[in-house]
Coordinates of C-alpha atoms in Angstrom, one line a residue:
M1 CA 120.4 74.7 97.9
H2 CA 123.2 76.9 99.0
P3 CA 122.3 79.6 101.5
L4 CA 121.7 83.0 99.9
N5 CA 122.8 86.4 101.1
P6 CA 120.1 87.4 103.6
L7 CA 120.5 91.1 102.8
L8 CA 119.8 90.4 99.1
R9 CA 116.9 88.2 100.0
A10 CA 115.4 91.0 102.1
T11 CA 115.8 93.6 99.3
D12 CA 112.5 94.4 97.5
R13 CA 112.2 93.5 93.8
P14 CA 112.0 96.3 91.3
A15 CA 108.5 97.4 90.3
I16 CA 108.7 97.7 86.6
P17 CA 108.8 93.9 85.7
L18 CA 105.7 93.4 87.8
V19 CA 103.8 96.2 86.1
Q20 CA 104.9 94.9 82.7
A21 CA 103.5 91.5 83.6
W22 CA 100.2 93.1 84.5
A23 CA 100.1 94.9 81.2
S24 CA 100.9 91.8 79.3
R25 CA 97.4 90.5 80.3
Y26 CA 95.7 93.4 78.6
A27 CA 93.6 92.5 75.5
Q28 CA 94.9 95.0 72.9
D29 CA 91.8 94.7 70.8
R30 CA 90.5 97.3 73.2
G31 CA 93.1 99.8 72.0
P32 CA 96.9 100.0 72.1
L33 CA 98.7 99.7 75.4
L34 CA 99.6 103.1 76.9
D35 CA 103.0 102.4 78.4
L36 CA 103.6 105.0 81.1
C37 CA 105.7 102.6 83.2
Q38 CA 109.4 103.5 82.6
A39 CA 110.8 107.0 82.9
A40 CA 112.9 106.7 79.7
P41 CA 112.7 108.3 76.3
G42 CA 110.6 106.8 73.5
Y43 CA 112.3 108.9 70.9
P44 CA 115.3 107.5 69.0
P45 CA 118.9 108.9 69.3
P46 CA 120.0 111.7 67.0
P47 CA 120.5 110.3 63.4
G48 CA 124.2 111.4 63.4
L49 CA 124.7 109.5 66.7
L50 CA 123.2 106.4 65.2
V51 CA 125.6 106.6 62.3
R52 CA 128.6 107.1 64.5
L53 CA 127.6 104.3 66.8
A54 CA 127.5 101.9 63.8
E55 CA 130.9 103.1 62.7
E56 CA 132.5 102.7 66.1
A57 CA 130.9 99.2 66.5
R58 CA 132.7 98.2 63.3
D59 CA 136.1 99.3 64.6
P60 CA 137.9 96.2 65.8
S61 CA 139.9 98.3 68.4
N62 CA 136.7 99.0 70.2
A63 CA 136.3 95.3 70.9
R64 CA 139.3 95.4 73.2
Y65 CA 139.4 96.4 76.9
G66 CA 139.4 100.2 77.4
A67 CA 140.2 102.6 80.3
I68 CA 138.7 101.6 83.6
L69 CA 137.4 105.1 84.4
G70 CA 136.1 105.5 80.8
E71 CA 137.7 106.8 77.6
R72 CA 139.7 110.0 78.1
S73 CA 137.9 111.6 75.2
L74 CA 134.4 111.2 76.8
R75 CA 135.6 112.2 80.3
D76 CA 137.2 115.3 78.9
A77 CA 134.2 116.2 76.7
Y78 CA 131.8 115.7 79.6
A79 CA 134.0 117.7 82.0
R80 CA 133.9 120.6 79.5
Q81 CA 130.2 120.4 79.1
V82 CA 129.5 120.5 82.8
S83 CA 132.0 123.3 83.2
D84 CA 130.3 125.4 80.5
R85 CA 126.7 124.7 81.4
L86 CA 127.0 124.9 85.2
R87 CA 129.8 127.5 85.3
G88 CA 132.2 125.4 87.3
R89 CA 135.8 124.1 86.9
I90 CA 135.5 120.4 86.2
E91 CA 138.7 118.6 85.2
L92 CA 139.3 115.2 83.7
D93 CA 140.3 113.7 87.1
H94 CA 136.9 114.7 88.5
V95 CA 135.1 112.3 86.1
A96 CA 134.4 108.6 85.9
I97 CA 132.2 107.1 83.2
T98 CA 129.9 104.3 84.3
A99 CA 127.4 101.8 82.8
G100 CA 124.4 104.0 83.4
C101 CA 123.4 106.2 86.4
N102 CA 122.3 103.3 88.6
Q103 CA 125.9 102.0 88.5
A104 CA 127.1 105.6 89.2
F105 CA 125.0 105.6 92.4
T106 CA 126.3 102.2 93.4
L107 CA 129.9 103.4 92.8
A108 CA 129.3 106.5 94.9
V109 CA 127.8 104.6 97.8
L110 CA 130.6 102.0 97.8
A111 CA 133.2 104.8 97.9
L112 CA 131.5 106.5 100.8
A113 CA 129.9 104.0 103.1
Q114 CA 130.1 100.5 104.4
R115 CA 127.7 98.0 106.2
G116 CA 126.3 99.6 109.3
D117 CA 126.5 103.2 108.1
A118 CA 123.5 105.3 107.2
V119 CA 122.4 107.4 104.2
V120 CA 119.6 109.9 104.2
L121 CA 117.1 109.2 101.4
P122 CA 114.2 111.5 100.7
R123 CA 110.8 109.7 100.3
P124 CA 109.3 109.2 97.8
W125 CA 112.6 107.6 96.7
Y126 CA 113.8 106.1 93.5
W127 CA 113.6 102.4 94.4
N128 CA 117.0 101.4 92.9
H129 CA 118.7 103.7 95.4
K130 CA 116.8 102.0 98.3
M131 CA 117.6 98.6 96.9
T132 CA 121.3 99.3 96.6
L133 CA 121.5 100.5 100.2
D134 CA 119.5 97.5 101.5
M135 CA 121.6 94.9 99.7
L136 CA 124.8 96.6 101.0
G137 CA 123.6 96.6 104.6
I138 CA 123.5 100.4 104.7
E139 CA 120.6 102.0 106.5
A140 CA 118.3 104.1 104.3
V141 CA 117.1 106.8 106.6
P142 CA 113.8 108.2 105.2
L143 CA 113.3 111.9 104.8
P144 CA 109.5 112.4 104.1
C145 CA 108.7 114.9 101.5
A146 CA 105.1 116.3 101.6
E147 CA 102.8 117.0 98.7
A148 CA 102.0 120.4 100.4
A149 CA 105.7 121.4 99.9
G150 CA 105.7 120.2 96.2
F151 CA 107.6 117.1 97.4
V152 CA 110.7 119.3 97.9
P153 CA 112.7 118.1 100.9
D154 CA 113.5 120.4 103.8
A155 CA 117.2 120.8 104.9
G156 CA 116.1 121.5 108.5
A157 CA 114.2 118.2 108.7
A158 CA 117.1 116.4 107.1
E159 CA 119.5 117.6 109.8
E160 CA 117.4 116.0 112.5
R161 CA 118.1 112.6 110.8
I162 CA 121.9 112.9 110.6
T163 CA 123.8 110.9 113.2
A164 CA 127.3 109.8 113.7
R165 CA 126.6 106.9 111.3
T166 CA 125.5 109.1 108.5
R167 CA 127.9 109.2 105.5
A168 CA 125.8 110.9 102.8
L169 CA 122.5 112.5 101.9
V170 CA 120.9 111.8 98.5
L171 CA 118.9 114.2 96.3
V172 CA 117.3 113.6 92.9
T173 CA 116.3 116.6 90.8
P174 CA 114.2 116.7 88.6
N175 CA 112.9 114.0 90.8
N176 CA 111.9 110.5 90.0
P177 CA 109.1 109.6 90.8
T178 CA 107.5 113.0 91.6
G179 CA 109.0 115.2 88.8
A180 CA 109.7 117.9 91.4
V181 CA 112.4 120.3 90.4
Y182 CA 114.3 121.5 93.5
P183 CA 115.0 125.2 93.6
P184 CA 118.7 126.3 93.6
A185 CA 118.3 127.8 97.1
T186 CA 117.2 124.3 98.4
L187 CA 120.2 122.6 96.8
A188 CA 122.5 125.3 98.3
A189 CA 121.0 124.7 101.7
F190 CA 121.6 121.0 101.5
R191 CA 125.1 121.6 100.3
D192 CA 125.7 123.8 103.3
L193 CA 124.2 121.3 105.7
C194 CA 126.3 118.4 104.3
R195 CA 129.4 120.5 104.5
R196 CA 128.7 121.6 108.1
R197 CA 128.0 118.0 109.2
G198 CA 130.9 116.5 107.3
I199 CA 128.9 114.2 105.0
A200 CA 128.6 113.9 101.2
L201 CA 125.8 115.3 99.1
I202 CA 125.0 112.7 96.4
L203 CA 123.1 114.7 93.7
D204 CA 121.5 112.5 91.0
E205 CA 120.7 114.7 88.0
T206 CA 119.6 112.0 85.6
Y207 CA 116.9 114.4 84.2
R208 CA 118.9 117.6 84.4
D209 CA 118.4 118.3 80.7
F210 CA 114.6 118.5 81.1
L211 CA 114.0 121.6 83.2
P212 CA 110.9 123.6 82.4
D213 CA 111.1 125.8 79.3
G214 CA 112.9 129.0 80.1
A215 CA 114.3 127.8 83.4
A216 CA 117.8 128.9 84.3
R217 CA 120.6 126.4 85.1
P218 CA 119.6 124.1 87.9
H219 CA 122.0 125.3 90.5
D220 CA 125.3 127.1 91.3
L221 CA 126.9 124.3 93.2
F222 CA 129.8 124.0 90.8
C223 CA 130.5 127.7 91.1
D224 CA 131.8 127.1 94.6
P225 CA 135.6 126.6 94.3
D226 CA 135.4 124.0 97.1
W227 CA 132.5 122.0 95.5
A228 CA 134.5 118.8 95.5
D229 CA 134.7 118.7 99.3
T230 CA 131.0 117.8 99.6
L231 CA 129.3 117.2 96.2
V232 CA 129.1 113.9 94.3
N233 CA 127.2 114.5 91.1
L234 CA 125.6 111.7 89.1
Y235 CA 124.4 111.9 85.5
S236 CA 122.9 109.7 82.7
F237 CA 123.4 110.1 79.0
S238 CA 120.5 107.8 78.5
K239 CA 117.6 110.2 78.9
A240 CA 119.2 113.3 77.2
Y241 CA 120.4 111.4 74.1
G242 CA 117.9 108.6 73.8
I243 CA 120.4 105.8 74.4
P244 CA 119.3 103.9 77.6
G245 CA 120.3 100.6 76.0
Y246 CA 123.9 101.7 75.6
R247 CA 124.3 102.2 79.3
L248 CA 126.4 105.4 79.8
G249 CA 126.4 107.4 83.0
A250 CA 128.9 109.6 84.9
V251 CA 130.2 110.5 88.3
V252 CA 131.7 113.9 89.0
A253 CA 133.5 114.1 92.3
A254 CA 136.7 114.8 94.1
P255 CA 139.8 113.1 92.5
A256 CA 140.2 111.1 95.8
L257 CA 136.8 109.5 95.4
I258 CA 137.4 108.9 91.7
E259 CA 140.7 107.2 92.6
Q260 CA 138.7 104.7 94.8
A261 CA 136.1 104.3 92.1
F262 CA 138.8 102.9 89.9
K263 CA 138.9 99.8 92.1
V264 CA 135.1 99.4 92.2
L265 CA 134.8 99.8 88.4
D266 CA 137.5 97.3 87.7
C267 CA 135.5 94.7 89.7
L268 CA 132.1 95.6 88.2
H269 CA 132.8 95.8 84.4
V270 CA 136.5 96.5 83.8
C271 CA 135.5 99.3 81.4
P272 CA 132.3 100.9 80.0
Q273 CA 131.4 99.6 76.6
R274 CA 133.6 101.5 74.1
P275 CA 131.6 102.2 70.9
A276 CA 129.0 104.3 72.6
Q277 CA 131.7 106.2 74.5
A278 CA 133.6 107.0 71.3
A279 CA 130.4 108.1 69.5
M280 CA 129.2 110.2 72.4
A281 CA 132.6 111.9 72.9
A282 CA 132.8 112.9 69.2
L283 CA 129.3 114.3 69.0
L284 CA 128.5 115.7 72.4
P285 CA 129.3 119.4 71.6
A286 CA 127.1 119.3 68.5
L287 CA 123.9 117.9 70.0
D288 CA 122.6 121.0 72.0
D289 CA 119.9 122.0 69.4
W290 CA 118.7 118.4 69.1
Q291 CA 118.6 118.1 72.9
A292 CA 116.7 121.4 73.3
A293 CA 114.0 120.2 70.8
N294 CA 113.4 117.1 72.8
R295 CA 113.3 119.0 76.0
A296 CA 110.6 121.2 74.5
E297 CA 108.7 118.1 73.3
I298 CA 108.7 116.5 76.7
N299 CA 107.6 119.7 78.4
R300 CA 104.7 119.9 75.9
R301 CA 103.7 116.4 77.0
G302 CA 103.8 117.5 80.6
R303 CA 101.4 120.4 79.9
A304 CA 99.1 118.0 78.1
I305 CA 99.1 115.6 81.0
R306 CA 98.2 118.4 83.4
A307 CA 95.3 119.5 81.1
V308 CA 93.9 115.9 81.1
F309 CA 93.9 115.7 84.8
R310 CA 92.2 119.1 85.2
D311 CA 89.2 117.5 83.6
L312 CA 89.1 114.2 85.5
P313 CA 86.9 114.3 88.6
G314 CA 88.7 113.2 91.8
W315 CA 92.1 112.9 90.1
S316 CA 94.9 115.4 90.4
V317 CA 98.5 116.0 89.5
A318 CA 100.3 116.2 92.9
S319 CA 103.6 117.0 91.2
Q320 CA 105.0 116.9 87.7
G321 CA 108.3 117.6 85.8
A322 CA 110.8 116.1 83.4
F323 CA 109.4 112.6 82.4
C324 CA 107.2 112.1 85.5
A325 CA 103.7 112.9 86.8
F326 CA 102.9 111.8 90.4
V327 CA 99.2 111.7 90.4
R328 CA 96.7 111.3 93.2
H329 CA 93.9 108.9 92.5
P330 CA 90.3 109.2 94.0
F331 CA 89.9 105.7 95.4
A332 CA 90.4 105.8 99.2
G333 CA 90.9 102.5 100.8
E334 CA 92.3 100.8 97.6
T335 CA 96.0 100.0 97.5
A336 CA 98.0 101.7 94.8
A337 CA 99.3 98.3 93.6
R338 CA 95.7 97.0 93.1
I339 CA 94.8 100.2 91.2
A340 CA 97.9 99.9 89.0
E341 CA 97.2 96.2 88.4
R342 CA 93.6 96.9 87.2
L343 CA 94.7 99.8 85.0
G344 CA 97.3 97.7 83.3
C345 CA 95.2 94.5 82.9
E346 CA 91.8 96.0 82.2
H347 CA 92.4 99.4 80.7
G348 CA 95.8 99.1 79.0
V349 CA 97.4 101.9 81.1
A350 CA 100.8 100.7 82.5
C351 CA 101.9 102.9 85.4
L352 CA 103.6 102.4 88.8
P353 CA 102.0 102.4 92.2
G354 CA 103.1 105.0 94.7
S355 CA 103.9 102.2 97.1
A356 CA 106.9 101.3 94.9
F357 CA 108.6 104.5 96.1
G358 CA 108.2 104.0 99.9
D359 CA 105.6 103.5 102.6
G360 CA 102.7 105.8 103.0
L361 CA 102.2 106.5 99.3
E362 CA 99.1 104.4 98.6
A363 CA 97.2 107.5 97.3
Y364 CA 99.5 108.0 94.3
L365 CA 100.5 106.6 91.0
R366 CA 103.5 107.5 88.9
L367 CA 102.9 108.1 85.2
A368 CA 106.0 108.4 83.0
Y369 CA 105.2 110.0 79.7
G370 CA 108.5 110.0 77.9
G371 CA 107.6 106.9 76.0
I372 CA 104.2 108.0 74.6
G373 CA 103.3 110.6 72.0
E374 CA 101.5 113.8 72.8
A375 CA 98.6 112.5 70.6
D376 CA 98.2 109.5 73.0
I377 CA 97.5 111.7 76.0
P378 CA 93.8 112.4 75.4
E379 CA 93.3 108.6 75.1
L380 CA 94.8 108.3 78.6
G381 CA 92.2 110.8 79.9
A382 CA 89.4 108.8 78.2
R383 CA 90.5 105.5 79.8
L384 CA 90.8 107.0 83.2
S385 CA 87.4 108.6 82.9
R386 CA 85.9 105.2 82.4
W387 CA 87.5 103.8 85.5
P388 CA 86.5 101.6 87.3
A389 CA 84.1 100.3 84.6

């Protein structure tokens, strides 16, 4: 056997396949599996987008290589959407299209840091961010976020963790796994901190389109004419448009970073897959109403989740937003993994243990409700009320 990369061997495995294996042992004659494992939409793409995807897939020209940074049409359409919604000035050369937001994060990290550098990562963290840093030999410096603060990180505490080796600080809002939505003032404070200390602010906004009903835009960071000296913004088309299998994400950053991203992307995939890019570019401006209806539906599910846990003795919603509820279970002394395993195997509730998102989180489970219907949520409450029978 050839020796394997020790950094990769030391990197934790992702949690979702393990939880899916637990759930596969559930006897479904006890009722259907409630899959709250993956924070992705269960609803289909817009009908018009499905039609356009099929048309573009039949176009022979889309079987050829495309532009490394993504098709100009989608880069331009997305730049205009961000400029309009977030009141900034985003140009074509600020945008790279990626194969999903995980690749966008990998791209940003490769452009900013190298082995031996450090990146500040709020905990609970999204495990793919931690995995990426670990396999690249970049230290993930934990920034603990407390339940008492709504799992919103503190810029003052973050500054204490910045050293000469720090190259970036990562924020995810609305957050995965906690669902916490970071206030605009918090994001501005982190932008100011990163600018003052000469590091990048990597802002993952995968769930940006699922703010609470009536909420204003998430931040004013792009209103700053000098935003590109600090901000690296990440996005996923998957959640907002119901197309996770088509793998489309984006990076918005300074042209100098995008220029370096060109090299990385040529090595990773040469170009993003073209039919989805063409379809998305053509329809992006026309999908606002469809997107708003799905946001309202997801927010209704979130309210239903909170109502269920209000009636469950010992359980509580520690934080909730977008697709995620981070719940506190009542079983002191039990590991979160053991509770998640029993819920999946015995009760048909597939969810993730808090320990998947960092040390010290054994008291929590993450329930992602984007893939279940509102009508399924009372059944979730019924099954948890029977635990541990």
